[in-house]
CSV table of C-alpha atoms and ligand atoms in Angstrom, one decimal:
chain,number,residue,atom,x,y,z
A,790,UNK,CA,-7.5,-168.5,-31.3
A,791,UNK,CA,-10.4,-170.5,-33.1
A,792,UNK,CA,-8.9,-170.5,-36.2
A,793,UNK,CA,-6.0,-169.6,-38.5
A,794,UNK,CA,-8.1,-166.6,-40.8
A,795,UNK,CA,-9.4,-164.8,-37.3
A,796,UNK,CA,-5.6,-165.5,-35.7
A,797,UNK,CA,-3.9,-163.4,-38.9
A,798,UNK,CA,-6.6,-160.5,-38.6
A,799,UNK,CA,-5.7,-160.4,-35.4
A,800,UNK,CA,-1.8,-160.4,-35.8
A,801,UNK,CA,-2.3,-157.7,-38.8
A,802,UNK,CA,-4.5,-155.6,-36.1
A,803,UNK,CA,-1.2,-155.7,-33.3
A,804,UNK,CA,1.6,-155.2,-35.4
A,805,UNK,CA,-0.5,-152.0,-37.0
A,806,UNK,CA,-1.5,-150.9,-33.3
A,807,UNK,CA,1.6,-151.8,-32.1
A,808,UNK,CA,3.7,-148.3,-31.9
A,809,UNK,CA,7.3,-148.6,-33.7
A,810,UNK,CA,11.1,-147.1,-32.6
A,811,UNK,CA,12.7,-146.5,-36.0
A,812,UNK,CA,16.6,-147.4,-34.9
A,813,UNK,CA,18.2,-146.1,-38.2
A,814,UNK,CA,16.4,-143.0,-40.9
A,815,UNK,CA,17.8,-140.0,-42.3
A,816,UNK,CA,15.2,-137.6,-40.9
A,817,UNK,CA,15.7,-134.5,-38.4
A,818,UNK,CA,14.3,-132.6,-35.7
A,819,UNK,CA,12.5,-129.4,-36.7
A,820,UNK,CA,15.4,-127.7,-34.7
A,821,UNK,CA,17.9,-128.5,-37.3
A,822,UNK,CA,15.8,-126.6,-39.9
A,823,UNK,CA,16.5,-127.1,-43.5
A,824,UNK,CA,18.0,-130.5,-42.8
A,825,UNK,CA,14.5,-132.1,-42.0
A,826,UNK,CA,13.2,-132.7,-45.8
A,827,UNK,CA,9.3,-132.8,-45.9
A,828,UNK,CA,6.4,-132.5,-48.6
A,829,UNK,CA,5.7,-133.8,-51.9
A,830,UNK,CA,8.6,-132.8,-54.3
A,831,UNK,CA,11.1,-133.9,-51.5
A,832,UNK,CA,9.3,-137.2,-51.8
A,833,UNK,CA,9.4,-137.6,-55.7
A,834,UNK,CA,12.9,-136.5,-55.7
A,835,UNK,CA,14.1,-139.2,-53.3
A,836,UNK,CA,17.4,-140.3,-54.7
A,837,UNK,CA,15.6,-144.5,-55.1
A,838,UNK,CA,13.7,-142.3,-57.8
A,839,UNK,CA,16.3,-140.2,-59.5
A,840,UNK,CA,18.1,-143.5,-60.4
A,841,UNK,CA,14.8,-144.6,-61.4
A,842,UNK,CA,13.7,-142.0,-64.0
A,843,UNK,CA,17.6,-141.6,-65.1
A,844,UNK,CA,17.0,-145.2,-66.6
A,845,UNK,CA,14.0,-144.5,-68.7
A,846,UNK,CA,14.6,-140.5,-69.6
A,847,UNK,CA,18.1,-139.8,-69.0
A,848,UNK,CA,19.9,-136.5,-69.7
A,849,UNK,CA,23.1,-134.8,-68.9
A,850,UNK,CA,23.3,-135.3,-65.0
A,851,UNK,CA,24.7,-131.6,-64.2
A,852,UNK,CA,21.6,-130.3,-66.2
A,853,UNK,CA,18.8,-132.5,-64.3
A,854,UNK,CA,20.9,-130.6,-61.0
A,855,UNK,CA,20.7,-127.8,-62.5
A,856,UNK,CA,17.0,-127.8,-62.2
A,857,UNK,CA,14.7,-126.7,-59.1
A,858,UNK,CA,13.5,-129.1,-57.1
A,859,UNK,CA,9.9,-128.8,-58.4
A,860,UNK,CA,11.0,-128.9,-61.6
A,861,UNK,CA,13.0,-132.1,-61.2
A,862,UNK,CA,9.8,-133.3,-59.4
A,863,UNK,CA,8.1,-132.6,-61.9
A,864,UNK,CA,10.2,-134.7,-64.5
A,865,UNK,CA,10.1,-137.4,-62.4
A,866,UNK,CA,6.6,-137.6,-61.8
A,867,UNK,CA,6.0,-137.4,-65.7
A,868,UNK,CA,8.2,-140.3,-66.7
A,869,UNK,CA,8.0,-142.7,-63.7
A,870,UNK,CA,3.6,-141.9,-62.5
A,871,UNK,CA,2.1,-140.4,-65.9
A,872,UNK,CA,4.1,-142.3,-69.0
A,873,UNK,CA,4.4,-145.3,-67.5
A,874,UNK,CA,2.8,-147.4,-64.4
A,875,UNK,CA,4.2,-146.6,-60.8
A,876,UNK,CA,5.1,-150.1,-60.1
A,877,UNK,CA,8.4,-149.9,-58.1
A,878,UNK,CA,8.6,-150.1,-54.2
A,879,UNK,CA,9.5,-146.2,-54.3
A,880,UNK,CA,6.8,-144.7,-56.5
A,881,UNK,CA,4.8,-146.8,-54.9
A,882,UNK,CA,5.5,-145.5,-51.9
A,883,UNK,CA,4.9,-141.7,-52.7
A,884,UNK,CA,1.3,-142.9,-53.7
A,885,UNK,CA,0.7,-144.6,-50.2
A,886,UNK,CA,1.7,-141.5,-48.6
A,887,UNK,CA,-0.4,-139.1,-50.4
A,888,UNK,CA,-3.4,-141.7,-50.1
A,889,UNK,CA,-2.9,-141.7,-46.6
A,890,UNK,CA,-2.4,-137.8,-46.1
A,891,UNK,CA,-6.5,-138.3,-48.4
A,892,UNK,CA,-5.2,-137.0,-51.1
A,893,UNK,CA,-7.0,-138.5,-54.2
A,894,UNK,CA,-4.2,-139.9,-56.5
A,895,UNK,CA,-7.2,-140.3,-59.5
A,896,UNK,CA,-6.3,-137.1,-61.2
A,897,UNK,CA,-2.5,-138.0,-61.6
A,898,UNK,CA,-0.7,-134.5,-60.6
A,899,UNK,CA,1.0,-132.8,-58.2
A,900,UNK,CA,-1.4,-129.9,-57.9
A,901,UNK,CA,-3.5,-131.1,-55.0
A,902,UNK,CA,-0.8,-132.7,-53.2
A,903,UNK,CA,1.3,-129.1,-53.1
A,904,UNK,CA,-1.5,-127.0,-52.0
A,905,UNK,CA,-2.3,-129.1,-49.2
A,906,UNK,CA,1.8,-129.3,-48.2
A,907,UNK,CA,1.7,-125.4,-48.5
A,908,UNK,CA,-1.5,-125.4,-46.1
A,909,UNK,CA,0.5,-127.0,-43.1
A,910,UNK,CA,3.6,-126.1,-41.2
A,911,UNK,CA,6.6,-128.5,-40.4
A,912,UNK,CA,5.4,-128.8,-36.9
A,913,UNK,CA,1.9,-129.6,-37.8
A,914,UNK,CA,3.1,-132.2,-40.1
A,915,UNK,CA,5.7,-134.1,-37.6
A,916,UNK,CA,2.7,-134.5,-35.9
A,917,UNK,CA,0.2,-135.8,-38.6
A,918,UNK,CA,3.5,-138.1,-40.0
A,919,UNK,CA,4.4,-139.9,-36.4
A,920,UNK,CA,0.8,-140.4,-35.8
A,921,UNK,CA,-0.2,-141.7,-39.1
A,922,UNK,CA,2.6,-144.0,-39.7
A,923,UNK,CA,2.2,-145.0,-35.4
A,924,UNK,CA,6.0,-144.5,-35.1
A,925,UNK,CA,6.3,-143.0,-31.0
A,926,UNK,CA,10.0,-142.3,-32.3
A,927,UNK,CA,13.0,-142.7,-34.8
A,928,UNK,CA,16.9,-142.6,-34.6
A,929,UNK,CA,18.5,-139.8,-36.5
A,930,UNK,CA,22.0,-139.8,-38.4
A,931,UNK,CA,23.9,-137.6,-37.1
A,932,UNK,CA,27.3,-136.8,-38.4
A,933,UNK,CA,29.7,-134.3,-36.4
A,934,UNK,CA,31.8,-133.8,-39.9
A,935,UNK,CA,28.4,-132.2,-41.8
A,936,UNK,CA,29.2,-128.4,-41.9
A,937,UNK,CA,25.3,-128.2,-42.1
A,938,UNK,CA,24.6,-130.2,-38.8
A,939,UNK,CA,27.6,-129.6,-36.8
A,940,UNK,CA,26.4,-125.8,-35.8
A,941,UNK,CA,23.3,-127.0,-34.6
A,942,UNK,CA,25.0,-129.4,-31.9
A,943,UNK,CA,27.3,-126.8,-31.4
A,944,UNK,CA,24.5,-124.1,-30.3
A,945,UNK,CA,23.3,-126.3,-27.9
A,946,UNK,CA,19.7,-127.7,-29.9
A,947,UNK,CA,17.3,-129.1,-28.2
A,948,UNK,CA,14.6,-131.4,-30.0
A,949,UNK,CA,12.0,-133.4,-28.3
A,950,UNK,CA,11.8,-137.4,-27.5
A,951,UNK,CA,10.5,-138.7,-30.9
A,952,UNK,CA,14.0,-137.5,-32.1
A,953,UNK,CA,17.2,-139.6,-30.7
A,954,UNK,CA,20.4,-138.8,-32.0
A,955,UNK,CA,23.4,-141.5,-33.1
A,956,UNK,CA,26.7,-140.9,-33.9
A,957,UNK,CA,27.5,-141.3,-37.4
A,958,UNK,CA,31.5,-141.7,-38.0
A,959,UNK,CA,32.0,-142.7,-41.8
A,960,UNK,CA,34.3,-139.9,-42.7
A,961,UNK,CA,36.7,-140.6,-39.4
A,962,UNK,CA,36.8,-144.2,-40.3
A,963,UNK,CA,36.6,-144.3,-43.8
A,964,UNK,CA,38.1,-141.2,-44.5
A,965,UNK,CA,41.2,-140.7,-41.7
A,966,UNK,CA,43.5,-138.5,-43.9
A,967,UNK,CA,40.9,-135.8,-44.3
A,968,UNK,CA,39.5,-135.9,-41.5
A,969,UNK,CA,43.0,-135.7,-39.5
A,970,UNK,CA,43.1,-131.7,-40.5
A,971,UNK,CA,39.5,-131.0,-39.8
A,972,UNK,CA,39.7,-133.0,-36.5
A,973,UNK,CA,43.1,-130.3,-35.3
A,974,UNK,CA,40.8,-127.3,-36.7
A,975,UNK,CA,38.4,-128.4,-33.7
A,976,UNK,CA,41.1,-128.5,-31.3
A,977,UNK,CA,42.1,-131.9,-31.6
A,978,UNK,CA,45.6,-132.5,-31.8
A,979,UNK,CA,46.2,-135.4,-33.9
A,980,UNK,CA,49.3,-136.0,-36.5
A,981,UNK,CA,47.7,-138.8,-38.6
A,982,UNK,CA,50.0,-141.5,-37.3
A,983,UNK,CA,48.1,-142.9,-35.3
A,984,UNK,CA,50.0,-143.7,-32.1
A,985,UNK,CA,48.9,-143.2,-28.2
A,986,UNK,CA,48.6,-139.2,-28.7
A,987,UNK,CA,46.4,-139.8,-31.7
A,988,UNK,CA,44.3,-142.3,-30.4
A,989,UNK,CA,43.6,-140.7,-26.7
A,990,UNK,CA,42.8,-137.4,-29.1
A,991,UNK,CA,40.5,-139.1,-31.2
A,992,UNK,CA,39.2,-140.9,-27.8
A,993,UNK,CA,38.4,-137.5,-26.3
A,994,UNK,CA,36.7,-136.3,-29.9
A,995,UNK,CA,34.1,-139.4,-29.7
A,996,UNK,CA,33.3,-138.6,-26.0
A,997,UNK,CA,32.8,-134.9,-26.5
A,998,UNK,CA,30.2,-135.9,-29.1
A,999,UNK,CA,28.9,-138.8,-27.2
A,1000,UNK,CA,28.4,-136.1,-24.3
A,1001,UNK,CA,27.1,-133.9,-26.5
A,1002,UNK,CA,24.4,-135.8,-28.7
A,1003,UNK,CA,23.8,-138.4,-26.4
A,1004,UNK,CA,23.4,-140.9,-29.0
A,1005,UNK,CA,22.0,-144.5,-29.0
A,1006,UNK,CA,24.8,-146.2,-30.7
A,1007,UNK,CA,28.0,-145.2,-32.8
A,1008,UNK,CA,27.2,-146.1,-36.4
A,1009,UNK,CA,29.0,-146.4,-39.6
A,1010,UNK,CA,28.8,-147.8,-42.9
A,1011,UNK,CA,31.5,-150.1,-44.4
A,1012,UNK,CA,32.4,-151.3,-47.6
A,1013,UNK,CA,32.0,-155.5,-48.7
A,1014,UNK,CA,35.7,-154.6,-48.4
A,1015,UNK,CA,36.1,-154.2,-45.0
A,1016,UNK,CA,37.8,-156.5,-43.3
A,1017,UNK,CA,38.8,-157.1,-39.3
A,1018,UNK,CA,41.5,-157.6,-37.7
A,1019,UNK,CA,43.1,-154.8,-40.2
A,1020,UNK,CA,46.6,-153.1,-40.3
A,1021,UNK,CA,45.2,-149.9,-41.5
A,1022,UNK,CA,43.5,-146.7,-40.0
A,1023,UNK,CA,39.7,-148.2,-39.7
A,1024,UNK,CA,41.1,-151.0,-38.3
A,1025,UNK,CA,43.0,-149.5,-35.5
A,1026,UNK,CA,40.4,-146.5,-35.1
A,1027,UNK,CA,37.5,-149.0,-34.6
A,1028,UNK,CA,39.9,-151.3,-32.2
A,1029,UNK,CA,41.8,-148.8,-29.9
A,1030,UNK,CA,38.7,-145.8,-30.1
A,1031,UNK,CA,35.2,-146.7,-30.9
A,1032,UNK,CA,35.6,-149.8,-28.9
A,1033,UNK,CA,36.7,-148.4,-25.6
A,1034,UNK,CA,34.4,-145.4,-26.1
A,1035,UNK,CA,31.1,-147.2,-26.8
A,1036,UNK,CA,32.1,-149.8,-23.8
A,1037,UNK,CA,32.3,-146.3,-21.7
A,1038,UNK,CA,29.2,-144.8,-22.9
A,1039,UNK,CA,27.5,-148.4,-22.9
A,1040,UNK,CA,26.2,-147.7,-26.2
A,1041,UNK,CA,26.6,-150.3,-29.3
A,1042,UNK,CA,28.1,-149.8,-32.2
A,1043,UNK,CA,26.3,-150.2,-35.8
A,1044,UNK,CA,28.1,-151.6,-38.3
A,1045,UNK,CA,25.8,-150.8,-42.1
A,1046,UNK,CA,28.2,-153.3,-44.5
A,1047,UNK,CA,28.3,-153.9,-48.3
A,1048,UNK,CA,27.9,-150.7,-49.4
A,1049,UNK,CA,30.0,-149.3,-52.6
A,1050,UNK,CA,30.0,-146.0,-52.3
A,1051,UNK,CA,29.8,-143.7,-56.1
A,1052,UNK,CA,29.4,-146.3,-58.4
A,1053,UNK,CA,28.1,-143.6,-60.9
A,1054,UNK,CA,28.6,-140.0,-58.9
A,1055,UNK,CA,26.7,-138.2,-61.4
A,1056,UNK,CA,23.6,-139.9,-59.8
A,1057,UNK,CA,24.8,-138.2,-56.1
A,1058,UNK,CA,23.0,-139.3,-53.4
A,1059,UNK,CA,22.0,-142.5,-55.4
A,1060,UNK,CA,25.6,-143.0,-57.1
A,1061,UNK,CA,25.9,-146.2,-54.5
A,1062,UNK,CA,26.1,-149.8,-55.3
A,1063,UNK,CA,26.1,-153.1,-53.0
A,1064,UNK,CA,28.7,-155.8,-52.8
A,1065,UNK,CA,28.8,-159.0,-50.9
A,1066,UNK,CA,30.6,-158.4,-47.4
A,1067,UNK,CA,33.1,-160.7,-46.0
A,1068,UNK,CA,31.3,-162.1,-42.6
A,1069,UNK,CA,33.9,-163.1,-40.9
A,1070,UNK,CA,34.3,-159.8,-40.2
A,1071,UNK,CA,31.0,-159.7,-38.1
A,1072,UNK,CA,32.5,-162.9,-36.3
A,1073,UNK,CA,36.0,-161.2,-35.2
A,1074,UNK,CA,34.6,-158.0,-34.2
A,1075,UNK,CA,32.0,-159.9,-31.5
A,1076,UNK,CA,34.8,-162.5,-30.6
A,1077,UNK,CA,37.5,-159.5,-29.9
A,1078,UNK,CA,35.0,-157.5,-28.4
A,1079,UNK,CA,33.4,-159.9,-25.8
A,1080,UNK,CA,31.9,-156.5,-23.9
A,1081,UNK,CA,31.1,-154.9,-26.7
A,1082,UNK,CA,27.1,-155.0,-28.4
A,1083,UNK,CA,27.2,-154.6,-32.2
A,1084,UNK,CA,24.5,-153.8,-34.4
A,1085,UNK,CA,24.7,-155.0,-37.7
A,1086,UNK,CA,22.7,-154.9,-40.9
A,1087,UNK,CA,24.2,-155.7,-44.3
A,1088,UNK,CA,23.2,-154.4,-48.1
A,1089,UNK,CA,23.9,-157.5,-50.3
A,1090,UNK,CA,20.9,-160.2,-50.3
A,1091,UNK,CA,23.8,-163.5,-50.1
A,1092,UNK,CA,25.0,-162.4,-46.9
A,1093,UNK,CA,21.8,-162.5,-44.9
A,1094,UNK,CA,21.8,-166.4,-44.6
A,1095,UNK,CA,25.4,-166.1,-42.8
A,1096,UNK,CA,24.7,-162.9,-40.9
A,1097,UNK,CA,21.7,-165.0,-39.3
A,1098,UNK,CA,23.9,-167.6,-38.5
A,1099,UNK,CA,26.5,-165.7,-37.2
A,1100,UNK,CA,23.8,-163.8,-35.1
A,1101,UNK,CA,23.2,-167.7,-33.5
A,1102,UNK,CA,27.2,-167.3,-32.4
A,1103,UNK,CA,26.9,-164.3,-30.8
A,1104,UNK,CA,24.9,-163.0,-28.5
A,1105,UNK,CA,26.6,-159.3,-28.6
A,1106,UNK,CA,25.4,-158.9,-31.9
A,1107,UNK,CA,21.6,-158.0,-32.9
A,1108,UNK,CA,20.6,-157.9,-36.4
A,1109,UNK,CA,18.7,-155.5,-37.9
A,1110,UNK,CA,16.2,-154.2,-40.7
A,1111,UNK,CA,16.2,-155.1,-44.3
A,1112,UNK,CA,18.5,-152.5,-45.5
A,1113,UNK,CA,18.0,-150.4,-48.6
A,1114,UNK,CA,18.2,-152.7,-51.8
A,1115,UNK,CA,16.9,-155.0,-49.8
A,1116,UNK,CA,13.7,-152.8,-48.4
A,1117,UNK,CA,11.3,-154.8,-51.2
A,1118,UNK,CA,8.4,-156.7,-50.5
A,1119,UNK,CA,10.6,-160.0,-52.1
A,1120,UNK,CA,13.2,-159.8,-49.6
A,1121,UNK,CA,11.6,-158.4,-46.3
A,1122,UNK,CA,9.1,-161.7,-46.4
A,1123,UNK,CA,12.3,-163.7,-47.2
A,1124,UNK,CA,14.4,-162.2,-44.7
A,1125,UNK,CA,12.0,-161.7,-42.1
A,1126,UNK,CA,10.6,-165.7,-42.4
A,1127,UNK,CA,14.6,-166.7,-42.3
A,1128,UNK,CA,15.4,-164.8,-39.1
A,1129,UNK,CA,12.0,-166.1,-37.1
A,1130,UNK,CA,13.2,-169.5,-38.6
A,1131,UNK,CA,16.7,-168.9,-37.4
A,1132,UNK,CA,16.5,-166.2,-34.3
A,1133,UNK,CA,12.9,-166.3,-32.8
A,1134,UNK,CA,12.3,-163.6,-31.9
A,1135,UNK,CA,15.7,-161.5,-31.1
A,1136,UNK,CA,15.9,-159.6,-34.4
A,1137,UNK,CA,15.0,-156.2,-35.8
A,1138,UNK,CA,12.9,-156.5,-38.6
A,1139,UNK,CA,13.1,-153.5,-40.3
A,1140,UNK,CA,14.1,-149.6,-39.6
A,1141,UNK,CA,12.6,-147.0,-42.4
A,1142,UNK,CA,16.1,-145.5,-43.7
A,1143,UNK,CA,13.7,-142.6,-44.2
A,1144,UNK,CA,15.3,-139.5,-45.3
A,1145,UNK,CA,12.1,-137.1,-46.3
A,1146,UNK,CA,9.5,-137.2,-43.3
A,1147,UNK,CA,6.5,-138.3,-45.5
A,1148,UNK,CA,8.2,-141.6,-45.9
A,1149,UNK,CA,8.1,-143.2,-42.4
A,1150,UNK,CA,4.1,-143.4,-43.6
A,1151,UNK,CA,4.8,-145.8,-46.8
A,1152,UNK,CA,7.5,-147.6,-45.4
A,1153,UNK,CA,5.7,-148.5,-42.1
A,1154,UNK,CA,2.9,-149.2,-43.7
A,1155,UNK,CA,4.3,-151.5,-46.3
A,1156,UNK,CA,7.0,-153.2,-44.1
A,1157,UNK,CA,3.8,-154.0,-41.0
A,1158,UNK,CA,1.4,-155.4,-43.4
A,1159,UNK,CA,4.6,-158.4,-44.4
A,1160,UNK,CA,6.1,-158.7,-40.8
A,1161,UNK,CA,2.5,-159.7,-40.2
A,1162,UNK,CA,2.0,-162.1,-42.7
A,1163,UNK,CA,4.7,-163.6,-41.9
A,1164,UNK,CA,4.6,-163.9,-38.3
A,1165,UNK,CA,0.7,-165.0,-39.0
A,1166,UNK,CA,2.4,-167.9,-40.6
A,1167,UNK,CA,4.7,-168.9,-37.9
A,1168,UNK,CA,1.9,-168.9,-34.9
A,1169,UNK,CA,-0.3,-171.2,-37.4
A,1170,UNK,CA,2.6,-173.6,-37.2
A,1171,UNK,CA,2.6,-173.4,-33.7
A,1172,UNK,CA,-1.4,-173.7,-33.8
A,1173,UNK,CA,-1.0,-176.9,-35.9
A,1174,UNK,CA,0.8,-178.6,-32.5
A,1175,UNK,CA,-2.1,-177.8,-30.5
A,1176,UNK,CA,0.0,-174.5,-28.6
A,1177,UNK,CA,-2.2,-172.1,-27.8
A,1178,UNK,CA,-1.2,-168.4,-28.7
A,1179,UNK,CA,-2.8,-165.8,-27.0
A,1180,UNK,CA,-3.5,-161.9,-28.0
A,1181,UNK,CA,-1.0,-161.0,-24.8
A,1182,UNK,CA,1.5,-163.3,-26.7
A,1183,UNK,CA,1.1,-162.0,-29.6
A,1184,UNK,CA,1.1,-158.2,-28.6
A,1185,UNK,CA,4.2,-159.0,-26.1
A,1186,UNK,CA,6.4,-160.3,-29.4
A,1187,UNK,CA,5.5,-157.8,-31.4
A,1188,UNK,CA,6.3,-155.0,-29.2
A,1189,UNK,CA,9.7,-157.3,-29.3
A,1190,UNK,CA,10.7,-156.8,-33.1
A,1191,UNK,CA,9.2,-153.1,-33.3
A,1192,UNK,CA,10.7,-151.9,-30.7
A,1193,UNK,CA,11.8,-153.8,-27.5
A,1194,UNK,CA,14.3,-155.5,-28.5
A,1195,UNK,CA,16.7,-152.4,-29.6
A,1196,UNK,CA,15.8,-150.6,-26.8
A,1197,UNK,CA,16.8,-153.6,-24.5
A,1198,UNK,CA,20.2,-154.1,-26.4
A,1199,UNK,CA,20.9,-150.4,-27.0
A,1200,UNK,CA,20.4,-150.0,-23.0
A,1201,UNK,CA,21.6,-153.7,-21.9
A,1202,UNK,CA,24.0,-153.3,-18.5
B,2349,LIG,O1,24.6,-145.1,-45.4
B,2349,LIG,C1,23.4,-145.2,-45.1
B,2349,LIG,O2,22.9,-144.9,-44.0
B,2349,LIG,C2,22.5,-145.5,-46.2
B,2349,LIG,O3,21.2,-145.7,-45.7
B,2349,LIG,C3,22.5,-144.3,-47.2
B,2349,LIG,O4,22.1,-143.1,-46.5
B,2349,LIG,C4,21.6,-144.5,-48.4
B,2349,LIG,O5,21.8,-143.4,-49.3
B,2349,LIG,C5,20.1,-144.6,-48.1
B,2349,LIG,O6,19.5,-143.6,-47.9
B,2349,LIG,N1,19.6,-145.8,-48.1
B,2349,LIG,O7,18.3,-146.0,-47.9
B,2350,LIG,ZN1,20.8,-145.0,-43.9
């Protein structure tokens, strides 16, 4: 490269060229119908933005519900575009989306932006979003305890390659007392005590739904509770279930910690906080489970430092994205400079958390245009010692942190 300037166009060109595997959103396959949210008001009534316009026009929670989606849209858009500037990562991130759909955001409503949503069809849009936002394909969340979802499995769905499935367990591991009489409903036949019937019933339940979805990992998401080794039903679910099962199924299994779950559940889908997460957990887990691959992202910004470190100790663990409260311009350039500082190159940067298709656009687009400033910085330190990076390098270690590296670790032998 002749010089640092030309070197960072050229890193800004690969990263945006370079095609991305989402490992973690919300979103769904046509094929599960209503599930798959698309289109503006889904988009302004994101729950990052209910808690948003809550704080500068709140009302009685049941009667903002109580309202159509439009009309909460419209509220939204009112409060948090028109009364005040759009500043935040999520409104900004509805106006990158309609921008890049051409849609002119000058006039400042919602009435060009719905006619061309009610000009296209869900299948035409799929399209248009994986294209624009150059994702070749994401991994859903798929949960076997969602009345809404579970049919859809059950019927046999079939959806096509940009959609991979994972295996979402929160309410068995979080929840084991209510999930013990849905589990017997299904044909399982577990008491709740846990012992060898329960656990080789509970074994059998996560391989009829690994057979079933196929996933890419197991996933769930933990409280900065959580702790391992644990006396408790997590504790000896996780050791004498998921672990066997994922080694079986030579799948990982994703561990999402720090969340605390309805902080304020009037707020619903946004009612959850963050809390600093004990790390040692993350150690234990790896160390117990030599022949096991964990997957492990974390909410709270003071355990990124250790989680990096603790990445260094293991090489069954693989860190990845920059996790809700923490998917911000501030903290993906902070965390994404600390892991090239700490880890090379073996990290995931980022995964969308989508959960409305329009948003793989924005957060792609904001996420790439960071990952490759920063990596810009890191080859003009190399430059500086007369190394000599090349456009095969750089296109080789970005294909690493977008998506060759999960698909490596997800697959590893
Ligand atoms: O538990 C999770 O997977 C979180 O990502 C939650 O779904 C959260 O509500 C979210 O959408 N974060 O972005
Ligand atoms: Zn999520």
């Amino acid at each position: 490269m002749d010089n640092t300037a030309s070197m960072r166009q050229l890193v800004h060109r690969v990263v945006d060229e370079t095609p991305v595997l989402d490992m973690h959103t919300h979103i769904y396959a046509p094929a599960f119908g209503s599930l798959l949210l698309w289109g503006v008001d889904e988009l302004i009534t994101y729950h990052y933005l209910v808690a948003e316009v809550f704080r500068v026009a709140p009302m009685p929670y049941e009667r903002f519900w109580a309202m159509s989606k439009r009309e909460q849209a419209d509220y939204i858009w009112k409060h948090l575009f028109v009364e005040r500037s759009p500043v935040s990562e999520a409104c900004r991130g509805v106006l990158t989306v309609l921008h890049a759909l051409g849609l002119d955001t000058g006039p400042r409503d919602l009435a060009a932006a719905r006619k061309y949503f009610a000009s296209t069809t869900v299948e035409k849009f799929v399209d248009t979003v994986f294209t624009t936002a150059n994702v070749k394909s994401v991994v859903m969340t798929n949960d076997p305890f969602d009345d809404q979802e579970r049919p859809a499995w059950l019927n046999g769905h079939t959806c096509d390659q940009r959609f991979q499935a994972a295996l979402r367990i929160d309410p068995l591991l979080n929840g084991w007392e209510q999930a013990v009489p849905r589990l017997r409903e299904w044909g399982y036949e577990v008491t709740g005590e846990l012992r060898e019937r329960d656990v080789e019933q509970v074994r059998r339940f996560l391989r009829d739904w690994v057979a079933r979805m196929r996933p890419r990992y197991m996933a769930v998401s933990l409280p900065p509770s959580f702790r391992f080794p644990e006396d408790s039903p997590r504790g000896r679910l996780i050791e004498n279930c998921v672990m066997p099962v994922a080694r079986e199924a030579n799948i990982p299994f994703a561990l999402m910690i720090g969340v605390r779950r309805n902080v304020n559940p009037g707020l619903q889908l946004a009612a959850d906080g963050v809390g600093t997460a004990d790390i040692t957990v993350v150690d234990a887990l790896c160390r117990a489970f030599p022949d096991n691959r964990f997957l492990v992202t974390m909410l709270s910004r003071e355990n990124q430092h250790e989680l990096c470190v603790a990445a260094r100790k293991h090489p069954n663990l693989l860190v990845f994205g920059c996790w809700w409260f923490l998917n911000n311009p501030t903290f993906i350039r902070d965390m994404t400079s600390q892991r090239l500082e700490l880890l090379g190159l073996s990290f995931v940067p980022q995964h969308s958390d989508a959960r409305v298709l329009d948003q793989l656009i924005y957060k792609w687009a904001h996420s790439r245009t960071i990952i490759a400033d920063v990596l810009a910085d890191k080859y003009a330190d190399l430059a500086r010692t007369g190394w000599k990076i090349t456009e095969a390098d750089i296109r080789r270690d970005v294909a690493d942190l977008l998506a060759d590296n999960f698909e490596r670790f997800a697959k590893r032998a």
